Tab-separated table of C-alpha atoms and ligand atoms in Angstrom:
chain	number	residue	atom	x	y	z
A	1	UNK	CA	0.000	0.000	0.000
A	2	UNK	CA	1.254	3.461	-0.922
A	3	UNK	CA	1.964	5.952	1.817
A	4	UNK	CA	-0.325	8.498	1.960
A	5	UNK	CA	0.323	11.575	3.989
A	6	UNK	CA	-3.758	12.145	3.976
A	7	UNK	CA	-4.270	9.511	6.459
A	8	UNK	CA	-4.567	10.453	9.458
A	9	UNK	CA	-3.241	8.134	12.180
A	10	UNK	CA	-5.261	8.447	15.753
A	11	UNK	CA	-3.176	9.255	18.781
A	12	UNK	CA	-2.925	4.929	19.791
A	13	UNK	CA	-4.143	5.914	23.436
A	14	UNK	CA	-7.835	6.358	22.142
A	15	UNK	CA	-7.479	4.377	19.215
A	16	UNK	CA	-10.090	2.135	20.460
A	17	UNK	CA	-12.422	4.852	21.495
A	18	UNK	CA	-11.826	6.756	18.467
A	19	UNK	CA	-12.650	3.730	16.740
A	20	UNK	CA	-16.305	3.381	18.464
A	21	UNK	CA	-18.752	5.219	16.161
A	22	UNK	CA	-20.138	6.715	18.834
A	23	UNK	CA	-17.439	8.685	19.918
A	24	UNK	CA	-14.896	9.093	16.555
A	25	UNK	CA	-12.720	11.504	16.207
A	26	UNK	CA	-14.681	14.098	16.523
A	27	UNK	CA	-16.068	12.971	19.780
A	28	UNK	CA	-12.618	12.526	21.236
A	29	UNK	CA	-11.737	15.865	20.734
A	30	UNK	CA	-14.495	17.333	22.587
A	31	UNK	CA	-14.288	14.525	25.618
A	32	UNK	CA	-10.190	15.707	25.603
A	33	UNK	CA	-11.395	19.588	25.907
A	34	UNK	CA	-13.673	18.809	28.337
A	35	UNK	CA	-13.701	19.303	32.441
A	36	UNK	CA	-15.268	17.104	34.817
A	37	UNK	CA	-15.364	17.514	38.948
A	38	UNK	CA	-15.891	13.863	40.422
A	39	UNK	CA	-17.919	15.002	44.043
A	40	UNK	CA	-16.506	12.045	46.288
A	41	UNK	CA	-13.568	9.717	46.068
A	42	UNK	CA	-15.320	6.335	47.828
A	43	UNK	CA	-15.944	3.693	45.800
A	44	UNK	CA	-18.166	5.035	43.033
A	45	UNK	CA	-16.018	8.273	42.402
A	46	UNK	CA	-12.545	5.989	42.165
A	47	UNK	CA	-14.185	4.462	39.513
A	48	UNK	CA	-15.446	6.956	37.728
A	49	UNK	CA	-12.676	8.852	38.206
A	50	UNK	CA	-10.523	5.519	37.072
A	51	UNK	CA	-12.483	5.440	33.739
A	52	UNK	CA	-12.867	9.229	32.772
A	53	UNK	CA	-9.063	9.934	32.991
A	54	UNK	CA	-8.555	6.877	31.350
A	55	UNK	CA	-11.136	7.727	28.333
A	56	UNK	CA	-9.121	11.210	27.869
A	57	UNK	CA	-10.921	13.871	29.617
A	58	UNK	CA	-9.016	17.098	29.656
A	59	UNK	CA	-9.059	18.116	33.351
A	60	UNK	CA	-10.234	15.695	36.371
A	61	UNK	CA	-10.967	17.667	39.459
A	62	UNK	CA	-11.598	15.031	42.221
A	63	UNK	CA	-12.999	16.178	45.874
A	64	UNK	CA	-12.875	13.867	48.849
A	65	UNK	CA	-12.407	15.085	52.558
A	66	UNK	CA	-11.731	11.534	54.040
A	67	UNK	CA	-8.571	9.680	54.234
A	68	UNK	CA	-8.441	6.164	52.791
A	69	UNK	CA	-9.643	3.695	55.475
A	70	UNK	CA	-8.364	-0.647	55.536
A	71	UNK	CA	-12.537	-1.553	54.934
A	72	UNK	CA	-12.499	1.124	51.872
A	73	UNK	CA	-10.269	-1.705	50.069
A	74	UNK	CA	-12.714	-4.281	49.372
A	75	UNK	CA	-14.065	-1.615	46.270
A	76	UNK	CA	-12.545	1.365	46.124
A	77	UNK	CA	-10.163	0.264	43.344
A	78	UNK	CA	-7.568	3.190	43.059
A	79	UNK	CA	-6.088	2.580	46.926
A	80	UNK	CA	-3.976	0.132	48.442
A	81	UNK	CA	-2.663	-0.774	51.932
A	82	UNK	CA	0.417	1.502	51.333
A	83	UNK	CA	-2.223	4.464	51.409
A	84	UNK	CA	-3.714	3.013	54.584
A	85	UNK	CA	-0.647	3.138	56.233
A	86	UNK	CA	0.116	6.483	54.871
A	87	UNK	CA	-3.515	7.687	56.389
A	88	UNK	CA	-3.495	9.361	53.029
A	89	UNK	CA	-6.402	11.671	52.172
A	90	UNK	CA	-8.329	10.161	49.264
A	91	UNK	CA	-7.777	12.735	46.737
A	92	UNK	CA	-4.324	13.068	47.192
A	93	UNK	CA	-3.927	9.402	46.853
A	94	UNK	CA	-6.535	9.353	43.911
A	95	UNK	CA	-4.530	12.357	42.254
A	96	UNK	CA	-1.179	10.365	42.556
A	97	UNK	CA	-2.888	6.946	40.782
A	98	UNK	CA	-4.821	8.739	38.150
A	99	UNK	CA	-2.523	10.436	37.125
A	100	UNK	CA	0.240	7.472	36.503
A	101	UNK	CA	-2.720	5.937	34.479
A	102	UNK	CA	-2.949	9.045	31.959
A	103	UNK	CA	0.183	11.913	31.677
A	104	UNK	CA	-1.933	13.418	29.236
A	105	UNK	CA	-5.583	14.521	31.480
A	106	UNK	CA	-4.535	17.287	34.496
A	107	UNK	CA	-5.874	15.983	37.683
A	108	UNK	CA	-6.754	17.737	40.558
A	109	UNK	CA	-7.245	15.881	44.274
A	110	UNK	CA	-8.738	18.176	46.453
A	111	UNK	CA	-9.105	17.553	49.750
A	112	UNK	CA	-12.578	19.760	50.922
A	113	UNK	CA	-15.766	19.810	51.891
A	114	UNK	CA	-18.610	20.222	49.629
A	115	UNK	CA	-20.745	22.671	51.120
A	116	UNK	CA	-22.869	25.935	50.996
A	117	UNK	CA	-19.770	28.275	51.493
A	118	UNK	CA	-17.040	25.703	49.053
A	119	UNK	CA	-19.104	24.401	46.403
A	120	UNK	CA	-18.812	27.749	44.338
A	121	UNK	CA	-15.157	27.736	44.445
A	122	UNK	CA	-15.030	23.875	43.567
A	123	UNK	CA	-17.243	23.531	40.909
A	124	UNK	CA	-17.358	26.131	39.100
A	125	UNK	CA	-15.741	25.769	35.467
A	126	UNK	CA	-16.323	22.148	35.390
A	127	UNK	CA	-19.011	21.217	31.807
A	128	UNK	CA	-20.101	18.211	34.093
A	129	UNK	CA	-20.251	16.947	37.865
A	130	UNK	CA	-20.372	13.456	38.532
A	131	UNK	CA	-22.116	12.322	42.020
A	132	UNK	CA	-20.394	10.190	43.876
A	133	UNK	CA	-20.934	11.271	46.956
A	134	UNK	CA	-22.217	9.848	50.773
A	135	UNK	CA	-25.007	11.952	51.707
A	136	UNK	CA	-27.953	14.202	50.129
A	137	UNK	CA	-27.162	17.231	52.050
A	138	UNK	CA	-24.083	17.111	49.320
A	139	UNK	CA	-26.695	16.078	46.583
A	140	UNK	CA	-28.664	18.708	47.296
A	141	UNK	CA	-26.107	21.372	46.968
A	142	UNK	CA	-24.814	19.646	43.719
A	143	UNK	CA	-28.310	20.173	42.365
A	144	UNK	CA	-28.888	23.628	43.527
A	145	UNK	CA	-25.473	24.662	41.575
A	146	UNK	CA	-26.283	22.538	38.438
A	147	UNK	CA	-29.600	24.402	38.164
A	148	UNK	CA	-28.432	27.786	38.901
A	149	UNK	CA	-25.686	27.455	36.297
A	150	UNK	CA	-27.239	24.794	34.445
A	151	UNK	CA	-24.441	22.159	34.407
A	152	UNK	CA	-25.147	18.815	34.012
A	153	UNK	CA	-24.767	16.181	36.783
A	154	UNK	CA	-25.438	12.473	37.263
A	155	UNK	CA	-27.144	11.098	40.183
A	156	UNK	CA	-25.082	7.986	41.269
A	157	UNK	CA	-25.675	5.670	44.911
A	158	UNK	CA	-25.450	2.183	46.170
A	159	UNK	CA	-25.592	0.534	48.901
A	160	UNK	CA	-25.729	-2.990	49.644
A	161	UNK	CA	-26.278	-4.844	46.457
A	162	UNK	CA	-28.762	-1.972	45.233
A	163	UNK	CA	-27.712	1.166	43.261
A	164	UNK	CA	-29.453	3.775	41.587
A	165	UNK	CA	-28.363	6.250	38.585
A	166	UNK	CA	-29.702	9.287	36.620
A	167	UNK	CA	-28.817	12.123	34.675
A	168	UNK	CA	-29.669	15.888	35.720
A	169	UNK	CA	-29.586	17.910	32.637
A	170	UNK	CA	-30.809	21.448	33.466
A	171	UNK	CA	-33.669	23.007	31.398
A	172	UNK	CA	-34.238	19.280	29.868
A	173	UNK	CA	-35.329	17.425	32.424
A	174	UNK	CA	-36.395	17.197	36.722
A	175	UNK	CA	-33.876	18.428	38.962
A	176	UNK	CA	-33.410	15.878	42.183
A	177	UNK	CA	-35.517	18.419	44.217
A	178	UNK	CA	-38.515	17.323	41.539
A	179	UNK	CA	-37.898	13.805	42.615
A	180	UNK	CA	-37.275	13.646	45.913
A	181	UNK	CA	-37.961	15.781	49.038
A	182	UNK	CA	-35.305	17.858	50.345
A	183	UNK	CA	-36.094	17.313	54.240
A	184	UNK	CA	-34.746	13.756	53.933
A	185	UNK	CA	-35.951	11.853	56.477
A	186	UNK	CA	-32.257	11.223	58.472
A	187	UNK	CA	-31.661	8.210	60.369
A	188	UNK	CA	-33.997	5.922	57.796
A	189	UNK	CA	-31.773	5.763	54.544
A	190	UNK	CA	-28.856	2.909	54.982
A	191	UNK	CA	-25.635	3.714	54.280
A	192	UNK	CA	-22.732	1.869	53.269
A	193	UNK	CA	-21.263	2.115	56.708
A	194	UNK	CA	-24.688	0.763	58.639
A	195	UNK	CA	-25.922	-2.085	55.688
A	196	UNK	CA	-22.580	-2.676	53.881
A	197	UNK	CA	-21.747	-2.808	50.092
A	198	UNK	CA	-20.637	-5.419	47.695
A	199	UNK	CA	-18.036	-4.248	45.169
A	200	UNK	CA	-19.963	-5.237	41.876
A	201	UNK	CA	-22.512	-2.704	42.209
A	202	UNK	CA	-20.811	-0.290	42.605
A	203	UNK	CA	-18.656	-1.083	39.669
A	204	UNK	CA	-22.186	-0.990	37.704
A	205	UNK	CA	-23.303	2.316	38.958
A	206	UNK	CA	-20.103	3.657	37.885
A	207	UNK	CA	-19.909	2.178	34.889
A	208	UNK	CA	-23.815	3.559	33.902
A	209	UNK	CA	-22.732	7.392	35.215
A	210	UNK	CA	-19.569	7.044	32.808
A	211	UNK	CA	-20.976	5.981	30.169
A	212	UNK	CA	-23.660	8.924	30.366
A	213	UNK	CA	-21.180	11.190	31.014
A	214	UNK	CA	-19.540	9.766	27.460
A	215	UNK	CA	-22.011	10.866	25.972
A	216	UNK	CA	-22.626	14.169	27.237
A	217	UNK	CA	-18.863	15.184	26.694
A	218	UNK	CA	-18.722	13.619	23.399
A	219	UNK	CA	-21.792	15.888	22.325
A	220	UNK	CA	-24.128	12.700	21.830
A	221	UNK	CA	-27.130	14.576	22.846
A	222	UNK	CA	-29.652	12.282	21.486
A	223	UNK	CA	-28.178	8.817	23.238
A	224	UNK	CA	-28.576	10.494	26.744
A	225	UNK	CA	-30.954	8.413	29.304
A	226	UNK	CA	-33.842	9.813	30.275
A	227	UNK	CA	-34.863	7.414	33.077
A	228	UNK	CA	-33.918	6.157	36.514
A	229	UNK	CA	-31.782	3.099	35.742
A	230	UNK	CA	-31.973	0.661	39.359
A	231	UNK	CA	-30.289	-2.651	39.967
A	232	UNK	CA	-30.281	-5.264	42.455
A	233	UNK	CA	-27.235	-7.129	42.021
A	234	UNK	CA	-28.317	-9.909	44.709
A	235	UNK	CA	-32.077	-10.183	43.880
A	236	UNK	CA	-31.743	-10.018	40.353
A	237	UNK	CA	-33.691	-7.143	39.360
A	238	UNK	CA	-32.563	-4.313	36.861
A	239	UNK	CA	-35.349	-1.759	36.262
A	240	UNK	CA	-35.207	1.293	34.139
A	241	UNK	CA	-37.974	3.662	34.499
A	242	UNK	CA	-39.032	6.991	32.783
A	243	UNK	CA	-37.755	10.322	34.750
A	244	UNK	CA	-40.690	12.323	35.631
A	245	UNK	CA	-41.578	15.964	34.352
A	246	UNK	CA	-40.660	18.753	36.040
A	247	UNK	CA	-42.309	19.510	39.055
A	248	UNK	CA	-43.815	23.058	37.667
A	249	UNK	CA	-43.736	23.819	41.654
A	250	UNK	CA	-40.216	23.050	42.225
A	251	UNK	CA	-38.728	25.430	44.645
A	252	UNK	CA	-35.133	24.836	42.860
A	253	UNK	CA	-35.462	24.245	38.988
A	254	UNK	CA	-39.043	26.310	39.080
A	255	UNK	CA	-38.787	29.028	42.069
A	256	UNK	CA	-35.066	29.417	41.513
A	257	UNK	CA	-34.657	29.280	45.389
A	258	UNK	CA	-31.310	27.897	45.776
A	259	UNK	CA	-31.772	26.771	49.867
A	260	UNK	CA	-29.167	24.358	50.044
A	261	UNK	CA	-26.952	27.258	48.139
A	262	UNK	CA	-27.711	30.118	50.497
A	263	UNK	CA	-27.193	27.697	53.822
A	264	UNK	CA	-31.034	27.812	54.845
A	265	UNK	CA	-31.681	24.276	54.429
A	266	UNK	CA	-29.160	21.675	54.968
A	267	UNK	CA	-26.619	20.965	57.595
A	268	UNK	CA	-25.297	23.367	60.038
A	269	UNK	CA	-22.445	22.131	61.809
A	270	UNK	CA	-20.750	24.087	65.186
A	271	UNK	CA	-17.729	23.167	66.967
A	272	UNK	CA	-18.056	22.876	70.836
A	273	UNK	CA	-15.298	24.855	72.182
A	274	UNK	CA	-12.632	23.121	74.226
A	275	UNK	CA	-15.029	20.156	74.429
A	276	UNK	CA	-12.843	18.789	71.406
A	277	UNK	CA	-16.615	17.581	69.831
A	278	UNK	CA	-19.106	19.134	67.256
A	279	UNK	CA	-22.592	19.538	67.025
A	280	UNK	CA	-24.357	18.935	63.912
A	281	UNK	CA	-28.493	20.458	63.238
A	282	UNK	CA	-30.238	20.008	60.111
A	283	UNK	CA	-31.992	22.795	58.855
A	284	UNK	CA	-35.139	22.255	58.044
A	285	UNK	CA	-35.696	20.261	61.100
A	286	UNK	CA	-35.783	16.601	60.225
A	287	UNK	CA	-37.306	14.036	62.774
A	288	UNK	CA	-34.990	11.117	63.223
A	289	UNK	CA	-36.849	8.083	65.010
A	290	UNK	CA	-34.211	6.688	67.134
A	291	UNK	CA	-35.628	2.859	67.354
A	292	UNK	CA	-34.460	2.731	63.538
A	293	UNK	CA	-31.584	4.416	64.275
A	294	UNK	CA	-30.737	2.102	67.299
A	295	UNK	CA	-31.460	-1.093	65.515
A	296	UNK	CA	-29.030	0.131	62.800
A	297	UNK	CA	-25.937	1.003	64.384
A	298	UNK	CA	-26.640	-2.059	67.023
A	299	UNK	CA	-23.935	-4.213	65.195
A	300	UNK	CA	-21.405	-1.284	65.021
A	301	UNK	CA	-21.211	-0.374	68.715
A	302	UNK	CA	-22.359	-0.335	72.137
A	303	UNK	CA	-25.596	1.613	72.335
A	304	UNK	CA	-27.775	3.555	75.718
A	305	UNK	CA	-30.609	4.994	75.032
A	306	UNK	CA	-33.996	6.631	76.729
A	307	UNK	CA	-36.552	8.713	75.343
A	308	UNK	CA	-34.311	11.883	74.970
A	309	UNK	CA	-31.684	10.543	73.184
A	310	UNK	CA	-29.238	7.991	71.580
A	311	UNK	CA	-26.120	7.531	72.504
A	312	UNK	CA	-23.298	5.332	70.244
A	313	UNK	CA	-19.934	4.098	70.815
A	314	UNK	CA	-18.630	3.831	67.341
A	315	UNK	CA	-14.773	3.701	65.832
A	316	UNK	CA	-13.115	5.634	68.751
A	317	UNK	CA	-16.380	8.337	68.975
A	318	UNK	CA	-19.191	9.418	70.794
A	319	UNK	CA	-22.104	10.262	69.089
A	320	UNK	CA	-24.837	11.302	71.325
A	321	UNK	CA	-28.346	11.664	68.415
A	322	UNK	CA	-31.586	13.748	69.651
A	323	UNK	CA	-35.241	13.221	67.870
A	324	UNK	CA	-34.637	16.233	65.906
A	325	UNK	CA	-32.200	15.298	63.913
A	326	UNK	CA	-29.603	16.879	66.199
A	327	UNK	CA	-25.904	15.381	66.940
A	328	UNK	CA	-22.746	15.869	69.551
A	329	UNK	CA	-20.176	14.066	68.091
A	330	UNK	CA	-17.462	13.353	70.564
A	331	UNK	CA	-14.087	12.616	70.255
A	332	UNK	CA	-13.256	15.042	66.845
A	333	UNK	CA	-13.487	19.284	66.469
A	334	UNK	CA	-13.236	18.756	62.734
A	335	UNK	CA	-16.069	19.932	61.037
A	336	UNK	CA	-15.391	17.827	58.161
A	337	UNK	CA	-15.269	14.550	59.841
A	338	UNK	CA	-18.243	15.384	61.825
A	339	UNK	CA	-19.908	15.909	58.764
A	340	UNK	CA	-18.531	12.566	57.560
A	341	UNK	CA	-19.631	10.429	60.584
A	342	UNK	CA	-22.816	12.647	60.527
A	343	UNK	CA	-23.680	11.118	56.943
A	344	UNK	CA	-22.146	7.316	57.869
A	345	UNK	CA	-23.940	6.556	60.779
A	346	UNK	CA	-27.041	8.534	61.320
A	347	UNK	CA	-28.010	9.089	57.902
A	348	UNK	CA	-28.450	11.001	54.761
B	401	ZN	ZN1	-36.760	20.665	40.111
C-alpha cells in the first residue's frame, strides 16, 4: 500500500475509542477539551474517576475530605494498603494513581468539603459533575449549583447490592428536588457504613454514570438516558424507568430558590469549644426516630438509650443523636469529619 500523507493516524491511546462510532474523532476531541469535577472519592467516584481519565478527559478535578480507610479496600479500586498506612487523604492518593494511568488529562485531588460556602469555588468551570458522593445534604447542593448554572450532573448511589443512577440535565429534564424531598428523612436511609456494600454494584453504577457522562462530553445529545436506571445485584432485578416531568412547583429548577446554596436548608455544623466535639443540626428540622436508628448502628457499637436521646460508641467516637435530627459528636473538632460520621452513621 502506498503511503499516503492524507491519512490520518489516531493518537494509539484512544485508538479504540476513536474507533467506536459513537465517539470518533470528533467525539474525542471534545471529551479531551472537556472538564469534569468527580464530588466524592469512595468507591463510586474511584471508579469513575478511574475510567474518565482513562477515556481522555481534559481536566479531572476530584474532591474527597476523608482519608483512605483498611474496609475502603474491598471496592474502592484506586487505593492500596500503602495508602492506609500512609492515612493518606483520598484525593491526594486518587490524584497520585490517576494520574500514573494518563500523563496526558490534568488531575486535581482536592481535599474539601462540599458545602454551601465551598461548592462555588469547587465547581465552578467544570461542563459536568459526577455524584459520587455519601449523603444528600451534598446532593442537594450539587443540584442547587447545576440548576443555577445549568451544568449537568449524574445522580449515582449504592448501597448494599442496590444502586441507583440518573442524569440531571438542566432546562431538559427534573432536577433531584422534583424527585425527591429535600427534608430527607435522616436516620432511615442505609448507608454503606450501617448495611454494607458489595463491590460489583458499585462497579455498575459507575460504569452507567460514565458511560452517560460519554455521551454528554462527546456531544451525543440524542443517546442520553432519560430514566432512573436501578439494579439489584443480589435479587436479580434491573429496572429502568421513565424520569418524571418537572415539578412546575419546584422550589429549585421552578422558584429558583437555591436553599441548600444560600445555607437555609441543609446541615449546620458548630464546633463545641474546648469540648474537642461538634454539634451537627439540620436545617429544616428533620425528625430522626431513634428505634431505627438504634437497631441500625446495634452491630457497630455499644448503644444507651432513653426517650431523649441515643447515645453510640462507634470507631473511637461518641455520638450522642436527639429526635430532631440533632448530633454531639465526641471525640473530633473537625467539622469535616463530623460531617462525615454525621452522613455514615445517622443518615443522609
Ligand atoms: Zn426541580
Amino acid at each position: 500500500m502506498p503511503h499516503s500523507d492524507d491519512i490520518k493516524v489516531p493518537h494509539p491511546r484512544y485508538s479504540r475509542q476513536i474507533l467506536f462510532s459513537g465517539i470518533g474523532s470528533k467525539g474525542q476531541s471534545r471529551v479531551v477539551d472537556s472538564r469534569v469535577a468527580v464530588v466524592g472519592c469512595g468507591a463510586l467516584g474511584a471508579m469513575q474517576a478511574s475510567l474518565l481519565v482513562r477515556a481522555g478527559v481534559g481536566t479531572l478535578r476530584i474532591i474527597d475530605r476523608d482519608f483512605v480507610e483498611e474496609s475502603n479496600l474491598q471496592r474502592q479500586i484506586l487505593f492500596d494498603e500503602e495508602d492506609v498506612q500512609a492515612v493518606l487523604p483520598k484525593a491526594i492518593a486518587a490524584e497520585k494513581k490517576l494520574q500514573a494511568a494518563n500523563s496526558l488529562v490534568k488531575v486535581e485531588g482536592i481535599v474539601e468539603d462540599v458545602n454551601a460556602s465551598s461548592v462555588d469555588k469547587l465547581l465552578s468551570g467544570f461542563d459536568l459533575i459526577v455524584d459520587a458522593s455519601d449523603n444528600f445534604d451534598v446532593r442537594f447542593l450539587v443540584n442547587d449549583f447545576s440548576v443555577k448554572n445549568r451544568v449537568p450532573w449524574i445522580y449515582g448511589a449504592c448501597v448494599g447490592s442496590y444502586g441507583l443512577t440518573f442524569p440531571i440535565m438542566p432546562g431538559e429534564g427534573p432536577c433531584l428536588r422534583c424527585l425527591f424531598e429535600s427534608a430527607h428523612s435522616a436516620g432511615v436511609s442505609a448507608s454503606c457504613d450501617t448495611a454494607g456494600i458489595i463491590g460489583p454494584v458499585v462497579a455498575v453504577v459507575a460504569a452507567m454514570q460514565v458511560a452517560e457522562a460519554l455521551k454528554m462530553l462527546s456531544g451525543v445529545h440524542e443517546n442520553i438516558s432519560r430514566k432512573i436506571a436501578t439494579i439489584d445485584m443480589w435479587n436479580n432485578r434491573y429496572q429502568s424507568i421513565d424520569l418524571p416531568l418537572p415539578q412546575p412547583d419546584c422550589p429549585c429548577c421552578a422558584r429558583h430558590e437555591f436553599s441548600f446554596l444560600d445555607g437555609s436548608l441543609g446541615t449546620d455544623v458548630t464546633t463545641l469549644c474546648g469540648r474537642n466535639s461538634i454539634q451537627i443540626r439540620r436545617r429544616g428540622g428533620t425528625n430522626i426516630d431513634l428505634n431505627n436508628l438504634a437497631q441500625k448502628l446495634a452491630p457497630l457499637g455499644r448503644l444507651e438509650q432513653n426517650r431523649f436521646l441515643l447515645r453510640a460508641a462507634i470507631d473511637g467516637y461518641q455520638l450522642a443523636v436527639f429526635p430532631d435530627g440533632r448530633a454531639i459528636i465526641y471525640g473530633t473538632d473537625d467539622p469535616a469529619i463530623g460531617r462525615s460520621l454525621y452522613a455514615r452513621y445517622i443518615g443522609n
